[in-house]
């Protein structure tokens, strides 16, 4: 088991990574459970798969669960779900000093975290992420949000959890596609800031995806440690450091928007392809060798993730994708920052990217035969 601290003035917390941690929930989360009935917001599929273990662990600690189930998928990150959740939490008599447990993937974590941020002007919450993507990314760092008519994650708050418990056993029930989508975020850490980790993943990625305990634990703990270090330096994404975590997200956001934020392209899949496009665009600008861009594409492809834009079969052109980018929440004073590469493991924020270049590049990528 690994314990990774997230060091933030007055809001430090730990991320526990290991197999079977849910069984120790009663002990691990004891300081954050004041009520005999512990309020849990749970993804209904994750609860069906693992809820019994949670209940048994709570029973051992003399507690029980009060569960608010959330349907899987982005459709649950709405104003309506937020209102229903807040009303339920108020019905549970939640006070500021209480903690709500978020049990599920990024949707449940984002929704619960945002409800906790605004309930009684801020109560506590504990993250129990049950997807690979949530374990390595969304459960750590305090970004919480819901979606609105205007787009994804446009209403939210920075609100840090009090504890994160990443039980690797919950990944056993994920579909292979969801697992791969989460793996894209693992690969992202290597590409953005750690060449040695990227090389390690090239050697051990298949074992990680096969959920072999030791390599999986290493991959999750290394990813969390990198995220923790970045968040500790730039909690609110103001210095440019945390923005590096958006590698692959600007291109990816355009692809998600074009595919209607649907299951046609999962978020992690869009990040994987977005990362390849960021690497290929960096090569086009002469920032990295074409060989390095190909190495990133090969790593993505070997993990069974989309590595070629033309293969997606989109019915659009580069101008349309750039148009989606203009609605990205990262737009700043009319300019869109891109995360590009000086090398594998050397991402940086490029603030002066010419969108005409991006459009031409995307037109070429859409037409390319690979
Ligand atoms: N998922 C990117 C971040 O937490 O900043």
Coordinates of C-alpha atoms and ligand atoms in Angstrom, one line a residue:
X1 CA 0.0 0.0 0.0
X2 CA 1.2 3.6 -0.7
X3 CA 0.2 6.7 1.1
X4 CA 0.8 9.9 -0.9
X5 CA 0.4 13.2 0.9
X6 CA -1.1 16.2 -0.9
X7 CA 0.5 19.2 0.8
X8 CA -1.7 22.3 0.9
X9 CA -1.6 25.0 3.5
X10 CA -4.4 24.2 6.0
X11 CA -6.0 21.6 3.6
X12 CA -3.4 18.8 3.4
X13 CA -4.7 15.3 3.0
X14 CA -3.6 11.8 2.1
X15 CA -4.3 9.5 -0.9
X16 CA -4.2 5.8 0.1
X17 CA -3.6 3.4 -2.8
X18 CA -3.8 -0.3 -2.4
X19 CA -5.9 -3.4 -3.0
X20 CA -8.7 -4.2 -0.5
X21 CA -8.6 -0.8 1.2
X22 CA -12.4 -0.6 1.3
X23 CA -12.4 -3.4 3.9
X24 CA -10.5 -1.0 6.2
X25 CA -12.8 1.9 5.5
X26 CA -14.2 2.0 9.1
X27 CA -10.6 2.5 10.4
X28 CA -9.2 4.6 7.6
X29 CA -12.0 7.1 7.5
X30 CA -12.9 7.0 11.2
X31 CA -11.8 10.6 11.8
X32 CA -14.2 11.7 9.1
X33 CA -17.3 9.8 10.2
X34 CA -19.2 11.6 13.0
X35 CA -22.6 10.1 12.2
X36 CA -23.7 6.6 12.9
X37 CA -25.3 6.6 9.5
X38 CA -22.6 7.6 7.1
X39 CA -23.8 9.6 4.1
X40 CA -22.6 8.1 0.8
X41 CA -23.2 9.3 -2.7
X42 CA -22.7 6.3 -4.9
X43 CA -22.6 5.5 -8.6
X44 CA -25.3 2.9 -8.9
X45 CA -23.2 0.4 -10.9
X46 CA -20.2 0.8 -8.5
X47 CA -22.5 0.4 -5.5
X48 CA -24.1 -2.8 -7.0
X49 CA -20.6 -4.2 -7.5
X50 CA -18.9 -3.2 -4.3
X51 CA -21.6 -1.7 -1.9
X52 CA -21.7 -4.8 0.2
X53 CA -18.0 -4.5 1.1
X54 CA -18.5 -0.9 2.1
X55 CA -21.5 -1.8 4.3
X56 CA -19.5 -4.7 5.9
X57 CA -16.6 -2.4 6.6
X58 CA -18.9 0.2 8.2
X59 CA -20.7 -2.4 10.2
X60 CA -17.4 -3.5 11.7
X61 CA -16.9 0.1 12.9
X62 CA -20.5 0.1 14.3
X63 CA -21.9 2.3 11.5
X64 CA -24.2 1.9 8.6
X65 CA -24.6 3.6 5.2
X66 CA -27.2 6.1 4.1
X67 CA -26.9 5.9 0.3
X68 CA -27.9 8.4 -2.4
X69 CA -27.5 6.5 -5.7
X70 CA -26.5 8.4 -8.9
X71 CA -27.0 7.0 -12.4
X72 CA -23.7 6.4 -14.2
X73 CA -22.7 8.9 -16.8
X74 CA -22.3 12.7 -17.4
X75 CA -26.1 13.0 -17.4
X76 CA -25.9 13.0 -13.6
X77 CA -23.8 16.1 -13.4
X78 CA -26.7 18.5 -13.8
X79 CA -28.3 21.3 -11.8
X80 CA -31.3 19.0 -11.2
X81 CA -29.0 16.2 -9.7
X82 CA -27.1 18.8 -7.7
X83 CA -30.4 20.2 -6.2
X84 CA -31.7 16.7 -5.4
X85 CA -28.4 15.8 -3.8
X86 CA -28.2 19.0 -1.7
X87 CA -31.8 18.4 -0.5
X88 CA -31.0 14.8 0.4
X89 CA -27.9 15.9 2.3
X90 CA -29.9 18.5 4.2
X91 CA -32.5 15.8 5.0
X92 CA -29.6 13.8 6.4
X93 CA -28.9 16.7 8.8
X94 CA -25.4 17.3 7.4
X95 CA -23.5 19.9 9.4
X96 CA -20.4 21.7 8.3
X97 CA -18.1 19.4 10.3
X98 CA -19.5 16.3 8.6
X99 CA -18.0 14.5 5.7
X100 CA -19.9 13.0 2.7
X101 CA -18.4 10.0 1.0
X102 CA -18.2 10.0 -2.8
X103 CA -18.2 6.4 -4.1
X104 CA -17.7 6.1 -7.9
X105 CA -15.9 7.6 -10.8
X106 CA -15.3 11.2 -11.8
X107 CA -19.0 12.0 -12.2
X108 CA -19.9 11.1 -8.6
X109 CA -16.7 12.8 -7.3
X110 CA -17.3 16.0 -9.2
X111 CA -21.0 16.2 -8.2
X112 CA -20.5 15.3 -4.6
X113 CA -17.5 17.5 -4.2
X114 CA -19.4 20.5 -5.6
X115 CA -22.4 19.8 -3.3
X116 CA -20.0 19.6 -0.4
X117 CA -18.4 22.9 -1.5
X118 CA -21.7 24.8 -1.3
X119 CA -23.6 22.9 1.4
X120 CA -23.7 25.1 4.6
X121 CA -21.0 27.1 2.8
X122 CA -18.7 24.1 2.7
X123 CA -18.7 20.8 4.4
X124 CA -16.2 17.9 4.1
X125 CA -16.0 15.0 1.8
X126 CA -14.0 11.9 1.3
X127 CA -13.3 10.4 -2.2
X128 CA -13.5 6.6 -2.8
X129 CA -12.7 6.6 -6.5
X130 CA -13.7 3.3 -8.2
X131 CA -12.4 4.0 -11.8
X132 CA -8.8 4.2 -12.9
X133 CA -9.4 7.7 -14.3
X134 CA -10.8 8.9 -11.0
X135 CA -8.0 7.2 -9.0
X136 CA -5.2 8.8 -11.0
X137 CA -6.8 12.2 -11.8
X138 CA -10.2 13.5 -10.8
X139 CA -10.4 12.4 -7.2
X140 CA -7.2 14.3 -6.4
X141 CA -6.7 18.0 -6.5
X142 CA -10.1 19.4 -5.6
X143 CA -11.6 20.3 -8.9
X144 CA -15.4 19.9 -8.6
X145 CA -18.2 20.8 -11.0
X146 CA -21.4 20.1 -12.8
X147 CA -22.2 20.6 -16.5
X148 CA -24.6 23.2 -17.8
X149 CA -26.3 24.0 -21.1
X150 CA -23.2 25.9 -22.2
X151 CA -20.8 23.1 -21.7
X152 CA -18.9 20.7 -19.4
X153 CA -17.7 21.6 -15.9
X154 CA -18.6 25.2 -16.3
X155 CA -20.0 25.6 -12.8
X156 CA -17.9 24.4 -10.0
X157 CA -15.5 25.1 -7.2
X158 CA -12.0 24.2 -5.9
X159 CA -12.9 22.1 -2.8
X160 CA -10.3 19.6 -1.6
X161 CA -11.3 16.2 -0.2
X162 CA -10.3 15.4 3.4
X163 CA -9.0 11.9 2.3
X164 CA -8.8 9.8 -0.8
X165 CA -9.0 6.0 -0.7
X166 CA -8.2 4.3 -4.0
X167 CA -9.0 0.6 -3.7
X168 CA -7.4 -1.1 -6.7
X169 CA -9.9 -4.0 -6.2
X170 CA -12.7 -1.8 -7.5
X171 CA -11.0 -1.7 -10.9
X172 CA -11.7 -5.5 -11.3
X173 CA -15.3 -4.8 -12.4
X174 CA -14.5 -2.0 -15.0
X175 CA -14.9 -2.8 -18.7
X176 CA -11.7 -3.1 -20.6
X177 CA -12.7 0.1 -22.5
X178 CA -13.1 2.1 -19.3
X179 CA -9.9 0.8 -18.0
X180 CA -8.0 1.8 -21.1
X181 CA -9.6 5.2 -21.0
X182 CA -8.3 5.7 -17.5
X183 CA -4.9 4.4 -18.6
X184 CA -4.7 7.3 -21.0
X185 CA -4.4 9.6 -18.0
X186 CA -1.7 7.4 -16.5
X187 CA 0.3 7.7 -19.8
X188 CA -0.3 11.4 -19.8
X189 CA 1.8 11.8 -16.6
X190 CA 4.8 10.2 -18.3
X191 CA 4.4 12.3 -21.5
X192 CA 4.0 15.5 -19.6
X193 CA 6.7 15.2 -17.0
X194 CA 8.5 11.9 -16.5
X195 CA 10.3 10.2 -19.3
X196 CA 11.4 7.3 -17.1
X197 CA 7.8 6.6 -16.1
X198 CA 6.8 6.8 -19.8
X199 CA 9.5 4.2 -20.6
X200 CA 8.4 2.0 -17.6
X201 CA 4.8 2.1 -18.9
X202 CA 6.0 1.1 -22.4
X203 CA 7.5 -2.0 -20.7
X204 CA 4.8 -2.7 -18.1
X205 CA 1.6 -1.1 -19.6
X206 CA 0.1 -4.5 -20.5
X207 CA 0.6 -5.8 -16.9
X208 CA -1.1 -2.6 -15.6
X209 CA -4.0 -3.1 -18.0
X210 CA -4.2 -6.8 -16.9
X211 CA -4.6 -5.4 -13.3
X212 CA -1.5 -7.1 -12.0
X213 CA -1.3 -5.8 -8.5
X214 CA 2.3 -4.6 -8.2
X215 CA 2.6 -2.8 -11.5
X216 CA -0.9 -1.4 -11.2
X217 CA -0.2 -0.1 -7.7
X218 CA 3.1 1.4 -9.0
X219 CA 1.3 3.1 -11.9
X220 CA -1.5 4.6 -9.8
X221 CA 0.8 5.7 -7.0
X222 CA 3.3 7.3 -9.4
X223 CA 0.5 9.1 -11.2
X224 CA -1.0 10.4 -7.9
X225 CA 2.4 11.5 -6.6
X226 CA 2.9 13.5 -9.8
X227 CA -0.5 15.1 -9.6
X228 CA -0.1 15.8 -5.8
X229 CA 3.3 17.6 -6.5
X230 CA 1.7 19.7 -9.2
X231 CA -1.4 20.6 -7.2
X232 CA 0.8 21.5 -4.2
X233 CA 2.6 24.0 -6.4
X234 CA -0.4 25.4 -8.2
X235 CA -3.7 24.5 -6.5
X236 CA -5.9 26.9 -8.5
X237 CA -4.2 26.6 -11.9
X238 CA -2.8 30.1 -11.9
X239 CA 0.9 29.7 -12.4
X240 CA 0.9 27.5 -15.5
X241 CA 2.1 24.4 -13.6
X242 CA -1.3 22.7 -13.1
X243 CA -2.2 23.6 -16.7
X244 CA 0.3 20.9 -17.8
X245 CA -2.3 18.4 -16.6
X246 CA -4.4 19.5 -19.5
X247 CA -2.0 17.9 -22.0
X248 CA -4.2 16.4 -24.7
X249 CA -7.3 18.1 -23.4
X250 CA -7.6 21.0 -25.8
X251 CA -7.5 18.8 -28.9
X252 CA -9.5 16.2 -26.9
X253 CA -12.2 18.7 -25.9
X254 CA -12.8 19.6 -29.6
X255 CA -13.2 15.9 -30.4
X256 CA -15.5 15.3 -27.4
X257 CA -17.6 18.2 -28.5
X258 CA -17.7 17.0 -32.1
X259 CA -18.9 13.6 -30.9
X260 CA -21.5 15.1 -28.6
X261 CA -19.7 14.2 -25.4
X262 CA -21.1 10.7 -26.0
X263 CA -19.9 7.1 -25.5
X264 CA -18.6 7.4 -29.1
X265 CA -15.5 8.8 -27.6
X266 CA -14.8 8.5 -23.8
X267 CA -13.0 11.4 -22.1
X268 CA -9.9 9.3 -21.6
X269 CA -9.9 8.2 -25.3
X270 CA -10.2 11.9 -26.3
X271 CA -7.2 12.7 -24.1
X272 CA -5.2 9.8 -25.6
X273 CA -5.8 11.0 -29.1
X274 CA -5.4 14.7 -28.0
X275 CA -2.0 13.8 -26.6
X276 CA -0.9 12.3 -29.9
X277 CA -2.2 15.4 -31.7
X278 CA -0.3 17.6 -29.3
X279 CA 2.9 15.6 -29.9
X280 CA 2.4 15.7 -33.7
X281 CA 1.6 19.4 -33.7
X282 CA 4.8 20.0 -31.6
X283 CA 6.7 18.1 -34.2
X284 CA 5.2 20.2 -37.0
X285 CA 6.3 23.3 -35.2
X286 CA 9.8 21.8 -34.9
X287 CA 9.7 21.6 -31.1
X288 CA 10.3 17.8 -31.0
X289 CA 11.5 15.1 -33.4
X290 CA 8.9 13.4 -35.6
X291 CA 10.3 10.2 -34.0
X292 CA 9.3 11.3 -30.5
X293 CA 5.7 12.1 -31.7
X294 CA 5.6 8.6 -33.3
X295 CA 6.8 7.1 -30.0
X296 CA 3.8 8.8 -28.2
X297 CA 1.4 7.6 -30.9
X298 CA 2.8 4.0 -30.6
X299 CA 2.4 4.0 -26.8
X300 CA -1.2 5.1 -27.2
X301 CA -2.0 2.6 -29.9
X302 CA -0.4 -0.2 -28.0
X303 CA -2.8 0.5 -25.1
X304 CA -5.7 0.0 -27.5
X305 CA -6.5 3.7 -27.5
X306 CA -7.3 5.8 -30.5
X307 CA -4.1 7.3 -32.0
X308 CA -5.2 8.6 -35.4
X309 CA -7.7 11.3 -36.2
X310 CA -8.6 10.0 -39.6
X311 CA -9.6 6.6 -38.1
X312 CA -12.3 8.3 -36.0
X313 CA -14.4 8.8 -39.2
X314 CA -15.5 12.3 -38.2
X315 CA -17.6 14.2 -40.7
X316 CA -16.1 17.6 -40.1
X317 CA -13.1 19.8 -41.0
X318 CA -10.3 21.5 -39.1
X319 CA -12.2 24.8 -38.9
X320 CA -15.1 23.1 -37.1
X321 CA -12.8 21.5 -34.6
X322 CA -11.1 24.8 -34.0
X323 CA -14.5 26.4 -33.5
X324 CA -15.2 23.9 -30.7
X325 CA -11.9 24.9 -29.1
X326 CA -13.0 28.5 -29.0
X327 CA -15.7 27.4 -26.5
X328 CA -13.1 25.8 -24.3
X329 CA -13.1 27.2 -20.7
X330 CA -9.4 27.6 -20.9
X331 CA -9.8 30.5 -23.4
X332 CA -8.0 33.5 -21.9
X333 CA -8.4 37.0 -23.4
X334 CA -9.2 35.6 -26.8
X335 CA -6.2 33.2 -26.8
X336 CA -6.2 29.5 -26.2
X337 CA -3.2 28.1 -24.4
X338 CA -2.0 24.7 -25.7
X339 CA 0.1 22.2 -23.8
X340 CA 2.9 21.2 -26.2
X341 CA 6.1 19.2 -25.9
X342 CA 9.8 20.1 -26.0
X343 CA 10.3 16.3 -25.6
X344 CA 8.7 13.3 -24.0
X345 CA 8.4 14.2 -20.4
X346 CA 8.8 17.9 -21.1
X347 CA 5.5 19.6 -21.6
X348 CA 5.0 23.3 -21.5
X349 CA 2.2 25.9 -21.9
X350 CA 2.3 27.5 -25.4
X351 CA 0.3 30.8 -25.3
X352 CA 0.9 32.1 -28.8
X353 CA -0.4 29.2 -30.9
X354 CA -1.8 30.4 -34.3
X355 CA -5.2 28.8 -34.7
X356 CA -4.9 29.0 -38.5
X357 CA -1.9 26.6 -38.1
X358 CA -4.0 24.4 -35.9
X359 CA -6.8 24.3 -38.5
X360 CA -4.4 23.4 -41.3
X361 CA -2.8 20.8 -39.1
X362 CA -6.2 19.2 -38.3
X363 CA -7.3 19.2 -41.9
X364 CA -4.1 17.2 -42.7
X365 CA -4.7 14.9 -39.8
X366 CA -8.3 14.3 -40.8
X367 CA -7.2 13.4 -44.3
X368 CA -4.1 11.4 -43.4
X369 CA -4.1 7.6 -44.2
X370 CA -2.2 5.7 -41.6
Ligands
LIG1 N1 -7.7 17.1 -14.4 C1 -6.8 18.2 -14.4 C2 -6.7 18.8 -13.1 O1 -7.1 18.3 -12.1 O2 -6.1 19.9 -13.0

